PDB file of C-alpha atoms in Angstrom:
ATOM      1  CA  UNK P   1      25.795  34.640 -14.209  1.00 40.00           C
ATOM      2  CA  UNK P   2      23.391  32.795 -12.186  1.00 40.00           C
ATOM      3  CA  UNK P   3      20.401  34.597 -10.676  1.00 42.00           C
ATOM      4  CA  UNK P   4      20.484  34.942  -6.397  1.00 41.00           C
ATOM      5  CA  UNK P   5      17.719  34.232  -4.322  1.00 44.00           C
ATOM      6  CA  UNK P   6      14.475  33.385  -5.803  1.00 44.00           C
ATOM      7  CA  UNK P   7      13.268  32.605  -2.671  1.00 45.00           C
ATOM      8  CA  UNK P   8      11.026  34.584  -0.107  1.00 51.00           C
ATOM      9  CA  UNK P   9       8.670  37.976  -0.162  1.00 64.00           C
ATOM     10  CA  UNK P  10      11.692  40.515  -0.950  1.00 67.00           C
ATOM     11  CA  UNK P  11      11.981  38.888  -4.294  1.00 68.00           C
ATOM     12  CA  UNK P  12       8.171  39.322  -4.911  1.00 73.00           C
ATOM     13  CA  UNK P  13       8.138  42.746  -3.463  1.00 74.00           C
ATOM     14  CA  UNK P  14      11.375  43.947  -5.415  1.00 77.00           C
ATOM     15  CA  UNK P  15       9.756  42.216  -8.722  1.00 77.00           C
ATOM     16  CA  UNK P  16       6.916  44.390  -8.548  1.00 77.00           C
ATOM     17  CA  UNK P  17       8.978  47.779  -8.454  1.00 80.00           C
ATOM     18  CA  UNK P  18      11.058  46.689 -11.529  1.00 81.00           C
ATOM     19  CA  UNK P  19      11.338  48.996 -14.443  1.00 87.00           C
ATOM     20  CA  UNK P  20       9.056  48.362 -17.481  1.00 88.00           C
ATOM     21  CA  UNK P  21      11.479  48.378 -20.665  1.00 91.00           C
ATOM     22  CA  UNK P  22      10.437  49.390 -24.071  1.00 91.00           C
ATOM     23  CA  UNK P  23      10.860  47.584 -27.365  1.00 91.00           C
ATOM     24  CA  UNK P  24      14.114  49.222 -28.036  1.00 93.00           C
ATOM     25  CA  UNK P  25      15.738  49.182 -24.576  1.00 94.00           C
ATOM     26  CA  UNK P  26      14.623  45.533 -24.277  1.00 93.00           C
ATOM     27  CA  UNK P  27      16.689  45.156 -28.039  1.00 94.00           C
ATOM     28  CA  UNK P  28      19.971  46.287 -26.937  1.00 95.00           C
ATOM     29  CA  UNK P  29      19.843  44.451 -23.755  1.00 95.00           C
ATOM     30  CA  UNK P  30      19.439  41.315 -25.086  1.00 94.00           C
ATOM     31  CA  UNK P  31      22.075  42.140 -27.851  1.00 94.00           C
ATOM     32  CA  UNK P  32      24.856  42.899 -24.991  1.00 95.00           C
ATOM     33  CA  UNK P  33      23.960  39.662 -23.013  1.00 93.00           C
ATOM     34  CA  UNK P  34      24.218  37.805 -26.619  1.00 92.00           C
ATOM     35  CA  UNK P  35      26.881  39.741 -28.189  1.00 93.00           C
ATOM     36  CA  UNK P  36      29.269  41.188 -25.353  1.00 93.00           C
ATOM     37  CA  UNK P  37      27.686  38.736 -22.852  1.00 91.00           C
ATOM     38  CA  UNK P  38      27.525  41.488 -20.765  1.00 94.00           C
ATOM     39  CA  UNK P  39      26.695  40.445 -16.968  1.00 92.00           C
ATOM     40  CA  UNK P  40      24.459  44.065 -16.021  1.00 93.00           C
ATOM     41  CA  UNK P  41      22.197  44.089 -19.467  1.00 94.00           C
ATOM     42  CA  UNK P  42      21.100  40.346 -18.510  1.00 93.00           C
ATOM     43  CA  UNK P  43      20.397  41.167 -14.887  1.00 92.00           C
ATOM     44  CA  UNK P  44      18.539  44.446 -15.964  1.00 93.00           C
ATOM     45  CA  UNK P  45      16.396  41.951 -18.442  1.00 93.00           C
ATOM     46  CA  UNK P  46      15.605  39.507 -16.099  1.00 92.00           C
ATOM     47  CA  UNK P  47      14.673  41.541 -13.196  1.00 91.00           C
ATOM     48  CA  UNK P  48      12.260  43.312 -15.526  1.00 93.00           C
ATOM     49  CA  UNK P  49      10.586  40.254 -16.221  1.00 93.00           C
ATOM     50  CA  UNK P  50      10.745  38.541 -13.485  1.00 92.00           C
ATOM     51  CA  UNK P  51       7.273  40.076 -12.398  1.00 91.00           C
ATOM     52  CA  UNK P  52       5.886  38.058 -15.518  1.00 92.00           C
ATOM     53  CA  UNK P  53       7.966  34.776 -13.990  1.00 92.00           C
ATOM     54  CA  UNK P  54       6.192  35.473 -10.242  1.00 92.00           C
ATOM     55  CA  UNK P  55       2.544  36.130 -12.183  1.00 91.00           C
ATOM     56  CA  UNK P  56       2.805  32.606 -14.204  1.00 91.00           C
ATOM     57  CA  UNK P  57       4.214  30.476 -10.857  1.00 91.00           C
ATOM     58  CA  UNK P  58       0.806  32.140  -8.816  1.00 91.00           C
ATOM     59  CA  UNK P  59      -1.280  30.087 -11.424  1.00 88.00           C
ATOM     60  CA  UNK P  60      -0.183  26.875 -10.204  1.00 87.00           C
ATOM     61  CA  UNK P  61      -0.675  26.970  -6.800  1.00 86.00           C
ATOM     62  CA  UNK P  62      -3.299  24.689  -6.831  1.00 80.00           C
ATOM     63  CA  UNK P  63      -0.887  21.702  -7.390  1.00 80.00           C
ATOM     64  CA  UNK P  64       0.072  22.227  -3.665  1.00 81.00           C
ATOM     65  CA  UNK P  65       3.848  22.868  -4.632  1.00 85.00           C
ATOM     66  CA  UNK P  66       5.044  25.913  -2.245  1.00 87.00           C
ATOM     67  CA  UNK P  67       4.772  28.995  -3.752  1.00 88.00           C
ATOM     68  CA  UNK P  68       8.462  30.220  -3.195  1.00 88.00           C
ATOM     69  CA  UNK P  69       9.260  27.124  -5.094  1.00 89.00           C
ATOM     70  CA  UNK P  70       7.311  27.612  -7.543  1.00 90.00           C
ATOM     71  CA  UNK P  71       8.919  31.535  -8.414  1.00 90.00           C
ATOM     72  CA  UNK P  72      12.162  29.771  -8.353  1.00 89.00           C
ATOM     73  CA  UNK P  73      11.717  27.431 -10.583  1.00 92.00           C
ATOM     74  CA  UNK P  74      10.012  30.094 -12.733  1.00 92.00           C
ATOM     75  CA  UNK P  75      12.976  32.456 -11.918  1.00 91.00           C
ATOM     76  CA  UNK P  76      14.897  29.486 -13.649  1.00 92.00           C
ATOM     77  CA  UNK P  77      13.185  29.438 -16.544  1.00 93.00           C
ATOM     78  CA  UNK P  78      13.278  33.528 -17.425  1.00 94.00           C
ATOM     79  CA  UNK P  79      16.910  32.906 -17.135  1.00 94.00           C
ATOM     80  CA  UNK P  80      17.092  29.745 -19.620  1.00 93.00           C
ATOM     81  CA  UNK P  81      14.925  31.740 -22.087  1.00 94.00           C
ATOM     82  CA  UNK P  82      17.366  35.028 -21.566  1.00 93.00           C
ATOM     83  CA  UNK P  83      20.214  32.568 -22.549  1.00 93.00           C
ATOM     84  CA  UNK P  84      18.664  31.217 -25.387  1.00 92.00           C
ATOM     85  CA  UNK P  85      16.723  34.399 -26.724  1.00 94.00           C
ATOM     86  CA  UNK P  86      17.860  35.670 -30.280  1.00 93.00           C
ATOM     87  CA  UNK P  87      16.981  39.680 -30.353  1.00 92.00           C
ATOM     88  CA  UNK P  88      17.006  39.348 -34.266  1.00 91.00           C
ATOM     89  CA  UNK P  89      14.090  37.587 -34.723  1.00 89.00           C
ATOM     90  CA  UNK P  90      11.580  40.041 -34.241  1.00 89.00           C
ATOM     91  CA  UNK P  91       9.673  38.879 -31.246  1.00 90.00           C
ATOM     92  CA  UNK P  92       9.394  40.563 -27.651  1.00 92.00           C
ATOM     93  CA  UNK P  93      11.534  38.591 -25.055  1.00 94.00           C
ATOM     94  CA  UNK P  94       8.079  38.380 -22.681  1.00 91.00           C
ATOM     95  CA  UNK P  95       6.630  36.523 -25.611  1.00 92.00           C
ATOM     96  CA  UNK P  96       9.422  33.889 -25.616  1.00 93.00           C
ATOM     97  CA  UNK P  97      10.197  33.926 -22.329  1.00 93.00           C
ATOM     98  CA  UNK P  98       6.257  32.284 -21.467  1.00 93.00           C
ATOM     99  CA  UNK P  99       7.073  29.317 -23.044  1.00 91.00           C
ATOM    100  CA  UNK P 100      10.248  28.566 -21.014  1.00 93.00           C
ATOM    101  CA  UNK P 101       9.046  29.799 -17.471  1.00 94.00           C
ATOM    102  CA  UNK P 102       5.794  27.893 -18.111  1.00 90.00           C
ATOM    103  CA  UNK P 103       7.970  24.487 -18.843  1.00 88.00           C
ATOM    104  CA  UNK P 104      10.171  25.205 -15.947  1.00 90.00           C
ATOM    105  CA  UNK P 105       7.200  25.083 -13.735  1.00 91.00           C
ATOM    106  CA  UNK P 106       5.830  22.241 -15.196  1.00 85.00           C
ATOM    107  CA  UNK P 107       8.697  19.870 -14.910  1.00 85.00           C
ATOM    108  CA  UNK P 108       8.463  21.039 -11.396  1.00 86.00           C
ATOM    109  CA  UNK P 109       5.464  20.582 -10.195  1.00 85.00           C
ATOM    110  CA  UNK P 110       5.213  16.976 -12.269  1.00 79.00           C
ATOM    111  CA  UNK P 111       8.505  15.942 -10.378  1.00 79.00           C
ATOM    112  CA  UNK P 112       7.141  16.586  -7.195  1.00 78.00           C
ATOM    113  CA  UNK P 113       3.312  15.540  -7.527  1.00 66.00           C
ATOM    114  CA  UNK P 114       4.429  12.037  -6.406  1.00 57.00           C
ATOM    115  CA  UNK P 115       6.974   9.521  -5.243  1.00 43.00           C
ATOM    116  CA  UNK P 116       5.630   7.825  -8.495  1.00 45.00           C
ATOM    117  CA  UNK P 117       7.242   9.760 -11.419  1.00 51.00           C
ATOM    118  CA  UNK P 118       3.942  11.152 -13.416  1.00 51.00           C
ATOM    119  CA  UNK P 119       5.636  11.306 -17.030  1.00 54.00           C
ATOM    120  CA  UNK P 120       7.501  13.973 -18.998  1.00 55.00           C
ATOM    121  CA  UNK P 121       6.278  13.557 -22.676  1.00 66.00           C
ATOM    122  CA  UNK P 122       3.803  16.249 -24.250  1.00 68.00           C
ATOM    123  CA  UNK P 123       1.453  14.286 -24.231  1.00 70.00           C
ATOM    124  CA  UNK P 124       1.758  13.737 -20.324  1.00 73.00           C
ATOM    125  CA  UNK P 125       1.867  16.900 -19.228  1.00 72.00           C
ATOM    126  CA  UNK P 126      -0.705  18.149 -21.547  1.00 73.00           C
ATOM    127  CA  UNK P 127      -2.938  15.457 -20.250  1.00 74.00           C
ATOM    128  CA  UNK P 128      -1.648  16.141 -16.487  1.00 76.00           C
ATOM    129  CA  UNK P 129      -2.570  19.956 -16.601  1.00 73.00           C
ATOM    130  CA  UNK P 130      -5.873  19.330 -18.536  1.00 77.00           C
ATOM    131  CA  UNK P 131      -7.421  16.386 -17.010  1.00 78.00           C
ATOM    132  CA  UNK P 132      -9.445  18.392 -14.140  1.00 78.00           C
ATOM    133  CA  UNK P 133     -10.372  20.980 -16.077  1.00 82.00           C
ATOM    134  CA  UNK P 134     -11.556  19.010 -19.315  1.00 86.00           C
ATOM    135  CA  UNK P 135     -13.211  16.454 -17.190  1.00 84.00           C
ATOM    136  CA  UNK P 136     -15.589  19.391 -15.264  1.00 87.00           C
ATOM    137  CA  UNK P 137     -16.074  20.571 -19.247  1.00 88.00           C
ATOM    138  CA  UNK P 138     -17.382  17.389 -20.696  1.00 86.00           C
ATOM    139  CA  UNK P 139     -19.785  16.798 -16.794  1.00 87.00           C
ATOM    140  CA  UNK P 140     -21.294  19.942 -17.348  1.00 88.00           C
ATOM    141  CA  UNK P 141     -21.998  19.591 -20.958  1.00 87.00           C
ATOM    142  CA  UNK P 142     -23.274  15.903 -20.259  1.00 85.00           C
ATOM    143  CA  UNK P 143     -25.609  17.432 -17.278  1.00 86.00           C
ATOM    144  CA  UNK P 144     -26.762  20.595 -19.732  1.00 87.00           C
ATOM    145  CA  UNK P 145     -28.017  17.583 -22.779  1.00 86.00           C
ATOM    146  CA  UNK P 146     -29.329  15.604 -19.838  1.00 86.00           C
ATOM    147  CA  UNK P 147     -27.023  12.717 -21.008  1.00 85.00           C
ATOM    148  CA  UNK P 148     -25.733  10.174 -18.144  1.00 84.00           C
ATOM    149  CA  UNK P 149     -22.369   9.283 -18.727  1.00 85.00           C
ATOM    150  CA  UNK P 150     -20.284   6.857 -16.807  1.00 85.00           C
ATOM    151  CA  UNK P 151     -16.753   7.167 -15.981  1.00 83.00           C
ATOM    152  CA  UNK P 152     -15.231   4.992 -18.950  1.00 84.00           C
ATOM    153  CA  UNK P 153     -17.509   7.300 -21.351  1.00 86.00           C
ATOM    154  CA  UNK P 154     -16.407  10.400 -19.355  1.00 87.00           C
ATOM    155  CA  UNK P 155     -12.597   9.053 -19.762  1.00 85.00           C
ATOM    156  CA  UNK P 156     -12.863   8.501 -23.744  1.00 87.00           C
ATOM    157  CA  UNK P 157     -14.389  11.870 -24.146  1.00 87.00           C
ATOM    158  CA  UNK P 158     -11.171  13.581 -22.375  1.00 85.00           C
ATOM    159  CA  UNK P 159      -9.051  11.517 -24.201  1.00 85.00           C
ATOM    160  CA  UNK P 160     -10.861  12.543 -27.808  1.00 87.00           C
ATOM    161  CA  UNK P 161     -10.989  16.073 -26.374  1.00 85.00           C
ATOM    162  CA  UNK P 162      -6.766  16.255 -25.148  1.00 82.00           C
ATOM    163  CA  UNK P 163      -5.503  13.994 -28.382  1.00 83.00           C
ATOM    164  CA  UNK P 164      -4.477  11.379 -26.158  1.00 80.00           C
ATOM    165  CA  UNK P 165      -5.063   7.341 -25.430  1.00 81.00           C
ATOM    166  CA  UNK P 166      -7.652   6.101 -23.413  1.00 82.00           C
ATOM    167  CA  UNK P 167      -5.142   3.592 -21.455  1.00 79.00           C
ATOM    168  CA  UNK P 168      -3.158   7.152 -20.740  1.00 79.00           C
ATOM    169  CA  UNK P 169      -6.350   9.100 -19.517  1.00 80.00           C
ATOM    170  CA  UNK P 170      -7.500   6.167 -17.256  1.00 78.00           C
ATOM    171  CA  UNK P 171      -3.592   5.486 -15.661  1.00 73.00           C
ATOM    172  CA  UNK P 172      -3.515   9.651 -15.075  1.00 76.00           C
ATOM    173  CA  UNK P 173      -7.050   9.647 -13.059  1.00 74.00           C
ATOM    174  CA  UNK P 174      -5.522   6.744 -11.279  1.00 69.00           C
ATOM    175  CA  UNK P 175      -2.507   8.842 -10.034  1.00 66.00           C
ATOM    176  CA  UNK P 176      -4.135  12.243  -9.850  1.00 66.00           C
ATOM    177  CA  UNK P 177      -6.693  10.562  -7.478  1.00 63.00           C
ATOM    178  CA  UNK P 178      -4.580   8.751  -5.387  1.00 54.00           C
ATOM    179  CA  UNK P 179      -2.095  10.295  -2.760  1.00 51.00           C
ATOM    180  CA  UNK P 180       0.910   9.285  -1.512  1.00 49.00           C
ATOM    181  CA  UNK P 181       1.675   7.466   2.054  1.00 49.00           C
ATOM    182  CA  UNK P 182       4.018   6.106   4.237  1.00 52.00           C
ATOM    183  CA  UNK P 183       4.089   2.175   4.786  1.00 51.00           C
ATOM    184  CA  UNK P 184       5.000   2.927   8.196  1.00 58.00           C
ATOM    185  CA  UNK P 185       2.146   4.828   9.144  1.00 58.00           C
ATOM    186  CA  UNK P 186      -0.205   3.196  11.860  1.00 58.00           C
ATOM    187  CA  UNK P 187      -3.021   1.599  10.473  1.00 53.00           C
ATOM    188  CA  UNK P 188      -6.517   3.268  11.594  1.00 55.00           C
ATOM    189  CA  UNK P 189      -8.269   1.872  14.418  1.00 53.00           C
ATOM    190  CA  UNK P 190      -5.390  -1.011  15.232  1.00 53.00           C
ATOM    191  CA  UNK P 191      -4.870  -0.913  19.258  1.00 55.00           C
ATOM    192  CA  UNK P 192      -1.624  -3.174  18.545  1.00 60.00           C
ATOM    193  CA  UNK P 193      -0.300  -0.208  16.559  1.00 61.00           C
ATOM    194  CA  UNK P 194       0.876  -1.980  13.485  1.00 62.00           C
ATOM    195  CA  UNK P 195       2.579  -0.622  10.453  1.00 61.00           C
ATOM    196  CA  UNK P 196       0.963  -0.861   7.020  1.00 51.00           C
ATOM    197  CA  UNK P 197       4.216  -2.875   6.102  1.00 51.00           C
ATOM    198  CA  UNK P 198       3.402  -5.576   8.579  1.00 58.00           C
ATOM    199  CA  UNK P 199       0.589  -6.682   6.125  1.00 49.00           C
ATOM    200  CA  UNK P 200       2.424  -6.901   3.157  1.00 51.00           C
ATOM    201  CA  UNK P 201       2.915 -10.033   1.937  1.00 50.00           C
ATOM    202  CA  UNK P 202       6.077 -12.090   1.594  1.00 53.00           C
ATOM    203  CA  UNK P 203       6.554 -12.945  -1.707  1.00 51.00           C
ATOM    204  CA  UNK P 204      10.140 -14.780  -0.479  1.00 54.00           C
ATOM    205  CA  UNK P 205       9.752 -18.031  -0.454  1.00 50.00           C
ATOM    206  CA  UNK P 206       8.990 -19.491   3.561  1.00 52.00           C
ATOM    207  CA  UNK P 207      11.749 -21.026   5.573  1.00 48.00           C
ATOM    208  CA  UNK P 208      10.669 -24.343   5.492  1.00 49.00           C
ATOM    209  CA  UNK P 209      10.021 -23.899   1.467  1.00 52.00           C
ATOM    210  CA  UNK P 210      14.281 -22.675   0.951  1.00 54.00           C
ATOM    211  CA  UNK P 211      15.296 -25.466   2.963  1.00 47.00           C
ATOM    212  CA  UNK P 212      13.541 -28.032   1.147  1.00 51.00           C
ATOM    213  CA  UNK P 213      14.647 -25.978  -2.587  1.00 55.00           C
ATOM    214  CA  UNK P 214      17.947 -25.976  -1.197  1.00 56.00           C
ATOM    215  CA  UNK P 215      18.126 -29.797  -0.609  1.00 53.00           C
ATOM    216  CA  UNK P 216      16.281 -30.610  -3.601  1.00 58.00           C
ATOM    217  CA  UNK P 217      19.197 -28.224  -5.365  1.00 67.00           C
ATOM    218  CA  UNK P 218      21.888 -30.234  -3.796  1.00 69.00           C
ATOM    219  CA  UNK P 219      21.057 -33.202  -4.899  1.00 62.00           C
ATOM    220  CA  UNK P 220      20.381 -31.990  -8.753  1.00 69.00           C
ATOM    221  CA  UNK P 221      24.063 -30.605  -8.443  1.00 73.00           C
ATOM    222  CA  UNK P 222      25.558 -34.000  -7.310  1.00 74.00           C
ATOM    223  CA  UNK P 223      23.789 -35.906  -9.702  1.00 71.00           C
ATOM    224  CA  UNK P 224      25.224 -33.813 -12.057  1.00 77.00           C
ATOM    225  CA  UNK P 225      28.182 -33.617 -10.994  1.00 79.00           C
ATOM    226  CA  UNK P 226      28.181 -37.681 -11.178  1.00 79.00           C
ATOM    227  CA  UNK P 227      26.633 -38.013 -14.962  1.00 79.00           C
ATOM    228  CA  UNK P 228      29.194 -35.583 -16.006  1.00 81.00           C
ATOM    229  CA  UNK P 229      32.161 -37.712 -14.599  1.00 83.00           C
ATOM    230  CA  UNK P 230      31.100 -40.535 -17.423  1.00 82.00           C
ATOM    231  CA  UNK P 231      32.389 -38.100 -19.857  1.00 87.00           C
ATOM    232  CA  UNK P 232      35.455 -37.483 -21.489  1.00 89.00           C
ATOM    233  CA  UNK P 233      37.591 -34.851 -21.077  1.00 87.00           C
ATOM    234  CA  UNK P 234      36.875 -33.361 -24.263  1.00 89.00           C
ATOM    235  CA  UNK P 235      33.156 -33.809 -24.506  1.00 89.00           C
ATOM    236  CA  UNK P 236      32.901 -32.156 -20.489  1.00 87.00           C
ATOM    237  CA  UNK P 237      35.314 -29.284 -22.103  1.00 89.00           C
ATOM    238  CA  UNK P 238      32.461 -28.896 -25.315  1.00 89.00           C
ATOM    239  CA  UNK P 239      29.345 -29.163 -22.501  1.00 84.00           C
ATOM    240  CA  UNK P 240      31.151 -26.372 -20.375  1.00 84.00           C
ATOM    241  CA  UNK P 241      32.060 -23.868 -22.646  1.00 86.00           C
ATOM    242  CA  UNK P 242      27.898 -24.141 -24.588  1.00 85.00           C
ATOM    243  CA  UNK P 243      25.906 -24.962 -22.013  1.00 80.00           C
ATOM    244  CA  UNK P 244      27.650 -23.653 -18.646  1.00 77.00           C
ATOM    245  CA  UNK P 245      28.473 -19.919 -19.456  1.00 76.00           C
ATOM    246  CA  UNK P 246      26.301 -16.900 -18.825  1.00 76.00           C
ATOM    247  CA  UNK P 247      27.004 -17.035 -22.859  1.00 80.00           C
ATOM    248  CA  UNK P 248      28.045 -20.229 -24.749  1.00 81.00           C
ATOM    249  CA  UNK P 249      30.566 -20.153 -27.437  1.00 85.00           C
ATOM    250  CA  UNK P 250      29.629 -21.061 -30.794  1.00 90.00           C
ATOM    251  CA  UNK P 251      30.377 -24.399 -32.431  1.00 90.00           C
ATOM    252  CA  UNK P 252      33.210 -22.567 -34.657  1.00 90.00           C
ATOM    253  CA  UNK P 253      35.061 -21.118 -32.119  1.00 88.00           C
ATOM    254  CA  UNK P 254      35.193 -24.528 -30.028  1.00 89.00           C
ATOM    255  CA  UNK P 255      36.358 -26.476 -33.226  1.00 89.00           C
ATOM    256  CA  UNK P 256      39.144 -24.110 -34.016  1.00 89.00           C
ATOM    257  CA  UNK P 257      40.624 -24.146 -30.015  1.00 87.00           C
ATOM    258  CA  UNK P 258      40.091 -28.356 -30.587  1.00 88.00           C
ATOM    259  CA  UNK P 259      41.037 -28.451 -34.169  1.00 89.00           C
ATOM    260  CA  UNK P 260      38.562 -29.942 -35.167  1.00 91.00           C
ATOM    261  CA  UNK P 261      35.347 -28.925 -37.585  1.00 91.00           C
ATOM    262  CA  UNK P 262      32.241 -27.524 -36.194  1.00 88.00           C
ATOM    263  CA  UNK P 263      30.114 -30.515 -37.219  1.00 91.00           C
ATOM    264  CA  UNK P 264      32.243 -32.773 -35.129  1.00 91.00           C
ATOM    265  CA  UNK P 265      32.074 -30.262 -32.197  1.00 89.00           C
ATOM    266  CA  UNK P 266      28.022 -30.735 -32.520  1.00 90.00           C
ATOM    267  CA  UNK P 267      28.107 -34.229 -32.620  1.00 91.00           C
ATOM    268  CA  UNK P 268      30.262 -34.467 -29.752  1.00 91.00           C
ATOM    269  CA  UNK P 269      28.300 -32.507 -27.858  1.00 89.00           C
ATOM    270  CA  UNK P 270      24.798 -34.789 -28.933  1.00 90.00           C
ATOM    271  CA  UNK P 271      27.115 -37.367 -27.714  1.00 89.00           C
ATOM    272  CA  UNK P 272      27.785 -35.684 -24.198  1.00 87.00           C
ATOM    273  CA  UNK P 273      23.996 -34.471 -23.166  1.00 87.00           C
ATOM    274  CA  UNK P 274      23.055 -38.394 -24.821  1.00 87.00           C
ATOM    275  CA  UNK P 275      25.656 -39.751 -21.958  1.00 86.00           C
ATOM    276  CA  UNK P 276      24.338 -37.339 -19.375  1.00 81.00           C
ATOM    277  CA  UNK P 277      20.742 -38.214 -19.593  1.00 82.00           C
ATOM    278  CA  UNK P 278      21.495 -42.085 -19.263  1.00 82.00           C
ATOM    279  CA  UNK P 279      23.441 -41.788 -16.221  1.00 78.00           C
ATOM    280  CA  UNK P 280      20.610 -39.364 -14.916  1.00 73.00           C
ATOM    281  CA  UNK P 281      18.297 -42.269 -15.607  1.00 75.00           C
ATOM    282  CA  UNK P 282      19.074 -43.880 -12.398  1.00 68.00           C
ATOM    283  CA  UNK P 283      17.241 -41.136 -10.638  1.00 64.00           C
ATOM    284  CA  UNK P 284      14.362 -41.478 -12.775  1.00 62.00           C
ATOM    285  CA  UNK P 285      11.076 -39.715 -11.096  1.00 56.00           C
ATOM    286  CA  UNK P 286      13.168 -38.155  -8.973  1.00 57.00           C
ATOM    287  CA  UNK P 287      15.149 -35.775 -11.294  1.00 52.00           C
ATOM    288  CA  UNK P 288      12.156 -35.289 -13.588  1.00 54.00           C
ATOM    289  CA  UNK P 289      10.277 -33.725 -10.498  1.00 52.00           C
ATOM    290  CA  UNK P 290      12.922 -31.456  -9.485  1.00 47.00           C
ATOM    291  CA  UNK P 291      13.413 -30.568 -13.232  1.00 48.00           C
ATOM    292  CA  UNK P 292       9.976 -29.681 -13.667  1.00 47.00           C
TER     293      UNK P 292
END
């Protein structure tokens, strides 16, 4: 059964009115969604806790994710832990539920921080939902022992102090500092009213650039085209199959379509790049240039 409307005030206010269940009602609710899967004990179970699911999404506010979002994606994860809950195990559903709404959230708000996708790992998230907080922690000690402490000597201490690298810590403050914008946003102060994008720079190649690489090209392919006319049939066939597929055959499987050995397949083909590279000779400079 899935779980209506998350959204809005009326699920707050009609969260806070739910009934409170005891150890033992709790029990055999969670035994007829498991057992019977019986529809009515898991809605009765998850509106009673869904006033723990609203609580936990208030706490991440901060992150600027909107706050009916947030319940809903808490909502989602009361209902993933009612599905997976095991009554025989001894533990109070609100205990195992935490864990599930607070990863809900978290995937959440991590997915939409930024266009750039944050991470998903432990570590990550740990690290993500830590940083600020660790970071004031190990200022204020640093300004209590009268110790100056730069910011690469502030970033190893939060990465000692969360378990994780220092390459990580550094690449999160990069992110979490940073915010996103659009390239086609006006630049500040520009009376012609041009887009960031404008100033980006081409990395394609300039017109006059791909005309002269495609003449240069041109020529490379009919000189190639000529040194592989003083070939044979067969040596052209050995050249084609090992040197001008996305993936060349092997000597072995040449030799058996020519039947002939491998060996003599190799030497052929010695024979064929040997004949190629005189007749390419003519060129001289030229070739070596466009080759290089």
């Amino acid at each position: 059964m899935a779980y209506q409307d998350f959204s809005g005030n009326l699920v707050i206010k009609k969260a806070m009115k739910a009934e409170l269940l005891d150890a033992d009602t709790e029990l055999g609710l969670a035994r007829a969604w498991r057992d019977d899967r019986d529809e009515t004990a898991l809605h009765r179970l998850v509106n009673a806790y869904m006033r723990l699911a609203i609580s936990m999404a208030m706490k991440f506010k901060r992150y600027g994710i909107p706050i009916n979002d947030l319940v809903q994606e808490a909502g989602l994860g009361l209902m993933k832990a009612a599905e997976k809950f095991d009554p025989d195990r001894g533990v109070r559903f609100s205990t195992y539920a935490v864990w599930w709404i607070k990863a809900s959230i978290q995937d959440h708000v991590m997915r939409n921080w930024s266009m750039v996708r944050t991470g998903s790992t432990s570590s990550q998230k740990s690290l993500f939902f830590n940083l600020k907080r660790v970071q004031a922690q190990v200022e204020r000690d640093a300004r209590q022992q009268d110790d100056t402490l730069d910011q690469h000597q502030i970033a190893q201490r939060i990465a000692t102090e969360i378990g994780v690298s220092l390459g990580d810590v550094e690449m999160m403050q990069g992110r979490m500092a940073g915010a996103d914008f659009s390239l086609n946003a006006v630049q500040g102060g520009d009376e012609d009213g041009r887009e960031w994008i404008d100033v980006l720079e081409d990395e394609n190649a300039q017109g006059a650039q791909r005309i002269d690489d495609t003449h240069d090209q041109i020529h490379l392919r009919n000189w190639l085209i000529e040194a592989m006319e003083k070939l044979t049939d067969r040596e052209k066939l050995i050249l084609r199959q090992r040197k001008l597929r996305d993936k060349g055959r092997t000597l072995e499987v040449i030799g058996k379509e020519l039947g002939i050995s491998k060996e003599r397949v190799r030497q052929l083909e010695v024979a064929a790049l040997a004949k190629m590279r005189k007749a390419l000779e003519v060129h001289g400079a030229e070739v070596r240039q466009l080759i290089h």
